[in-house]
CSV table of C-alpha atoms in Angstrom, one decimal:
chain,number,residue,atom,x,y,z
C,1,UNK,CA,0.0,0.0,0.0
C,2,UNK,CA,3.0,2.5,1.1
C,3,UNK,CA,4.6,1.4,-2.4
C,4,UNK,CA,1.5,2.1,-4.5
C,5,UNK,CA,1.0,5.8,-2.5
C,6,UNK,CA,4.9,6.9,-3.2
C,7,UNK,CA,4.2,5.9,-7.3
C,8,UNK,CA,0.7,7.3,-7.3
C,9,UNK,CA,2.4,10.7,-5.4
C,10,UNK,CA,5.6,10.3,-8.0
C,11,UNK,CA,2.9,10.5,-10.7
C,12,UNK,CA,0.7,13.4,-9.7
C,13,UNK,CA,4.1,15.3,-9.0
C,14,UNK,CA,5.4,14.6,-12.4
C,15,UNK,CA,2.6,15.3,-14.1
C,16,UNK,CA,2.0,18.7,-12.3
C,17,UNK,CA,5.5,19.8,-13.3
C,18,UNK,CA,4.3,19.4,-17.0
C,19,UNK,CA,1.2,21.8,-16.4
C,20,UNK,CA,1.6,24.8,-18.6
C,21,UNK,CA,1.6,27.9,-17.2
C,22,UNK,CA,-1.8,30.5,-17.0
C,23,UNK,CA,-1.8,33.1,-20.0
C,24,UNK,CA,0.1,36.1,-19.4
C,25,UNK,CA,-2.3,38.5,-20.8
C,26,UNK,CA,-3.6,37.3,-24.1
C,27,UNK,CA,-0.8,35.1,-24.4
C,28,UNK,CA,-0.2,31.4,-23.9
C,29,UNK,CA,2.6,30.3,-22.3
C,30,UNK,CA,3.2,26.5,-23.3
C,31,UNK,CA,5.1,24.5,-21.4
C,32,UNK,CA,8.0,24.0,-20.7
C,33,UNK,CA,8.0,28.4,-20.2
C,34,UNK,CA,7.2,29.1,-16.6
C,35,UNK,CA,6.6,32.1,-14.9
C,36,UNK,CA,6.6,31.1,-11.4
C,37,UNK,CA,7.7,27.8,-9.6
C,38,UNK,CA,4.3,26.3,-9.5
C,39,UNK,CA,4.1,25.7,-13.2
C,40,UNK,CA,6.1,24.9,-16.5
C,41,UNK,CA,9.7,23.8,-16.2
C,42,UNK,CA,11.6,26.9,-13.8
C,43,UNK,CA,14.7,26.6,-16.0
C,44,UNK,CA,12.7,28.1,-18.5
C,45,UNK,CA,11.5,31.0,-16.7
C,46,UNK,CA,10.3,34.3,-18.6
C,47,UNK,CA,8.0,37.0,-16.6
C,48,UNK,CA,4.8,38.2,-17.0
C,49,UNK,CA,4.9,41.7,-15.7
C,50,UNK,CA,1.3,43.8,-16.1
C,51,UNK,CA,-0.5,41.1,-18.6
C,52,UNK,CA,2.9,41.2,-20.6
C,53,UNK,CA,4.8,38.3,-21.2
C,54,UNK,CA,8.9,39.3,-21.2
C,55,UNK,CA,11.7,37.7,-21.1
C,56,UNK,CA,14.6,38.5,-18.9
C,57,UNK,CA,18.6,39.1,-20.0
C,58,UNK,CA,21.5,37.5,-18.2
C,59,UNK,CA,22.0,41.0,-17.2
C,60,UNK,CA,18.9,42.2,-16.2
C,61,UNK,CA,17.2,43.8,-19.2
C,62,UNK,CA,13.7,42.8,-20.5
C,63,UNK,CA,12.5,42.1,-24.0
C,64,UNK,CA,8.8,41.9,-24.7
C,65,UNK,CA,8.0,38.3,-25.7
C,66,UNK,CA,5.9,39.0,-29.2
C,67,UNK,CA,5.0,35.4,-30.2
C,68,UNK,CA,6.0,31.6,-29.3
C,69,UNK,CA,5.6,28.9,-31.9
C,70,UNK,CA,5.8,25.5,-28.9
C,71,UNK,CA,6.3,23.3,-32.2
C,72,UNK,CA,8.9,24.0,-33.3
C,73,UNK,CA,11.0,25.8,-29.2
C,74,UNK,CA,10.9,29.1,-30.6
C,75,UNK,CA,9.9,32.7,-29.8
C,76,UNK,CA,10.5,36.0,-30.8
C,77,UNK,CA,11.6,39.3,-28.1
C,78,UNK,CA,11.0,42.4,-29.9
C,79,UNK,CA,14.4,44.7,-30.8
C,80,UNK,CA,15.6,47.1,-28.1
C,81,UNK,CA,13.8,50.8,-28.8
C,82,UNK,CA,16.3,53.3,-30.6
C,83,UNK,CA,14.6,56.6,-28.5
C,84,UNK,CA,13.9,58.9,-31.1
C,85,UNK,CA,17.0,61.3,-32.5
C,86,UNK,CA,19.4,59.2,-31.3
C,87,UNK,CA,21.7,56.1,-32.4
C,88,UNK,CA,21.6,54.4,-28.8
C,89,UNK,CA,19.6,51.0,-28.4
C,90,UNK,CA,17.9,51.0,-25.2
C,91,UNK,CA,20.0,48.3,-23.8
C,92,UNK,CA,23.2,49.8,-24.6
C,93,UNK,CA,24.5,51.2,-20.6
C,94,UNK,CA,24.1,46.6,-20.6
C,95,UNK,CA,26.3,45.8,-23.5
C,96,UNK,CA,23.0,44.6,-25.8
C,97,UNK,CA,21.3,41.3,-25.4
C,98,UNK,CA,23.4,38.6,-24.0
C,99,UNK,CA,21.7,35.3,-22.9
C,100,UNK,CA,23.1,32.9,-19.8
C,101,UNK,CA,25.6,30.7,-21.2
C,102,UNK,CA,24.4,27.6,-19.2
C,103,UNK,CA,20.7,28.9,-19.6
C,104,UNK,CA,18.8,26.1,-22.1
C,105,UNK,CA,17.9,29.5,-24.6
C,106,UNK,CA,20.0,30.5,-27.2
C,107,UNK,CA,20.0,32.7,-30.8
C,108,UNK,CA,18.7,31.5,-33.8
C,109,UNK,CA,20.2,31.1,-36.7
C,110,UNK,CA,17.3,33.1,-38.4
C,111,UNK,CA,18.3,36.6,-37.5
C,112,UNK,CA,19.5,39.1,-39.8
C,113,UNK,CA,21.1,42.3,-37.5
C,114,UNK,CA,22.0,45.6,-38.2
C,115,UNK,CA,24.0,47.3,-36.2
C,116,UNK,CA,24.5,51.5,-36.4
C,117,UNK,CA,26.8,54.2,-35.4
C,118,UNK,CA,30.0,51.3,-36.1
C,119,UNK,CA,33.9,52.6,-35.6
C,120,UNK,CA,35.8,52.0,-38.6
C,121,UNK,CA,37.5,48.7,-36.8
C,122,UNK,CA,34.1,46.9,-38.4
C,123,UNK,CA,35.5,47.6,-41.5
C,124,UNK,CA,38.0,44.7,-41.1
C,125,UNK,CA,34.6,42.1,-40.3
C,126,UNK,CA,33.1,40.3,-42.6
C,127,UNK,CA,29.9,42.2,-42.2
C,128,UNK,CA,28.0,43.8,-45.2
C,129,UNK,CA,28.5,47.4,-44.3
C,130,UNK,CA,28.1,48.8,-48.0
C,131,UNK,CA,26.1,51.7,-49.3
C,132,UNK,CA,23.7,49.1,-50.2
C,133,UNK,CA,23.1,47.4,-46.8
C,134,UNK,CA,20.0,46.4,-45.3
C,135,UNK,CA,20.8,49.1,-42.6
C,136,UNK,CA,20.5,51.8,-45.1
C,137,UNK,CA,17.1,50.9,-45.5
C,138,UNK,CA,16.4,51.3,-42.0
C,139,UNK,CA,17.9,54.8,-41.3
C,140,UNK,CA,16.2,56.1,-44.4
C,141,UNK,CA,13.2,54.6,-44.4
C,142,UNK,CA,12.4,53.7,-40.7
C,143,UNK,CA,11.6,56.6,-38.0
C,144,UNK,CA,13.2,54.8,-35.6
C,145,UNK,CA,16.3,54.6,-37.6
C,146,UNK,CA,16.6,58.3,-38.4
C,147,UNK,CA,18.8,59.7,-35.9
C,148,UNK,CA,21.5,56.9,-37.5
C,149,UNK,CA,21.2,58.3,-40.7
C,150,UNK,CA,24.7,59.2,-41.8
C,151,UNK,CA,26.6,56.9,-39.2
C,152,UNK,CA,28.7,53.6,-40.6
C,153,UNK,CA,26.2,50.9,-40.6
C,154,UNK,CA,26.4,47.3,-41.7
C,155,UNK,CA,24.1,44.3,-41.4
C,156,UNK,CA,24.6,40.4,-40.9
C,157,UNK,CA,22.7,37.1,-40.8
C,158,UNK,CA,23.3,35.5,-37.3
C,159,UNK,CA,24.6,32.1,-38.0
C,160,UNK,CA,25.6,28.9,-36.3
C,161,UNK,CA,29.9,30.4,-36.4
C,162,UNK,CA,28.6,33.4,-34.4
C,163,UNK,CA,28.0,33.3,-30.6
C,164,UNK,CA,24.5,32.2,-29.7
C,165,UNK,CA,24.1,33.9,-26.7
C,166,UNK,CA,25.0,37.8,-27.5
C,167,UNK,CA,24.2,40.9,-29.9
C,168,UNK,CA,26.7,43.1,-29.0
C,169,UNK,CA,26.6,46.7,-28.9
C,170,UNK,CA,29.1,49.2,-27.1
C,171,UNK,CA,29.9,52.6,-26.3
C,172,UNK,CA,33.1,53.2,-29.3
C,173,UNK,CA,31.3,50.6,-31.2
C,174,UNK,CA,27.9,49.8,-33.0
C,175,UNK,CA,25.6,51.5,-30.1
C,176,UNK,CA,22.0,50.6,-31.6
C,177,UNK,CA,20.9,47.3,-33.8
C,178,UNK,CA,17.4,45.7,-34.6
C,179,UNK,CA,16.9,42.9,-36.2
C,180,UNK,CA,14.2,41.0,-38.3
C,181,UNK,CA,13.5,37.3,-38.4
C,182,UNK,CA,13.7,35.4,-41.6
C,183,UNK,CA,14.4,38.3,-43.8
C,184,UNK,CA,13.7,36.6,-47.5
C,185,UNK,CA,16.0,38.0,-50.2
C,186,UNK,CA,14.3,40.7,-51.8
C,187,UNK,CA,11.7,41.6,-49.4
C,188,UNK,CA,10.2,45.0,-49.0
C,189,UNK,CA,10.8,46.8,-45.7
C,190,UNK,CA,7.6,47.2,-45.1
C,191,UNK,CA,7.3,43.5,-45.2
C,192,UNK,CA,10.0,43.3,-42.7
C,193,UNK,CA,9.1,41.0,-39.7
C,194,UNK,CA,11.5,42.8,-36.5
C,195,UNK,CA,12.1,40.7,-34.0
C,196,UNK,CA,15.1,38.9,-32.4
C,197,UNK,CA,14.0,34.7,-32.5
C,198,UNK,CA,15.5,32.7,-29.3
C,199,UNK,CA,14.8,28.8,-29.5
C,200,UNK,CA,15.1,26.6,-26.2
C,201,UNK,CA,16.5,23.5,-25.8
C,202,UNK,CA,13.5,20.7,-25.0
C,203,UNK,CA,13.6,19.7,-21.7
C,204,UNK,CA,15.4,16.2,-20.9
């Protein structure tokens, strides 16, 4: 009898620890996101401040959580704000988004990243930081990009060689970036889709 209690306790523990979390607002928040320790897995955690889901930087700074697609462990933070006339993301006094190296999130490789107001040492990347870079687009086109206009600009796709767990930005460097998520070749700005996509590791 003691034997079948501990399993049927075992059980009712394990499945609990599976239960998704309430909606934060409108939003779901599938398992195995948590936002408090009596629901989803707590090494996912994210915050739901106010009816808005965010998630939280290694260092403190918080991204609004846009949308989640559970299928495939994926969800997208929206960009820092650039405050109008001026080339400073608002995460810049933190060094940009960086990401807990032994935390199960990390940066997709589906992230195409511009970064503004770059020192001439960028030069020497492998960046695209040519008249014709995506980047252009944004400070001419973009309100939020306007107080960049005129700085040295260049654009990349984040991929697998790159760190997963940073966009940098610095104070003699790029200062301000966005970024859109699976920017097609050839696709209107107005079609642009901003956004910064993390993926999570599946639970064990």
């Amino acid at each position: 009898m003691v034997l079948v209690i501990l399993v049927f306790f075992t059980l009712v523990t394990y499945v609990s620890a599976l239960d998704a979390c309430p909606k934060c607002g409108s939003m779901e928040v599938p398992y195995p996101l948590s936002t408090d320790d009596t629901c989803g897995d707590p090494r996912y955690r994210v915050l739901c401040n106010n009816d808005i889901l965010q998630f939280e930087s290694a260092v403190g700074f918080h991204y609004k959580i846009i949308s989640i697609n559970p299928s495939v462990n994926k969800f997208v933070i929206s960009p820092p704000l650039i405050p109008k006339n001026t080339c400073y993301a608002s995460d810049l006094s933190l060094g940009g988004l960086k990401l807990d190296d032994n935390s199960p999130f990390n940066i997709s490789t589906h992230n195409t990243v511009m970064l503004f107001n770059c020192t001439e040492n960028i030069l020497l990347s492998p960046l695209n930081c040519s008249s014709n870079s995506l980047c252009r687009h944004f400070e001419e086109k973009v309100e939020e990009g306007s107080g960049c206009r005129g700085t040295l600009c260049c654009h990349f796709l984040k991929d697998s060689a790159m760190t997963q767990h940073r966009i940098r930005v610095r104070v003699g460097g790029g200062t301000a970036y966005t970024s859109v998520v699976d920017m097609k070749s050839g696709d209107d700005i107005d079609a642009w889709n901003y956004g910064i996509e993390l993926q999570w590791m599946p639970p064990n």
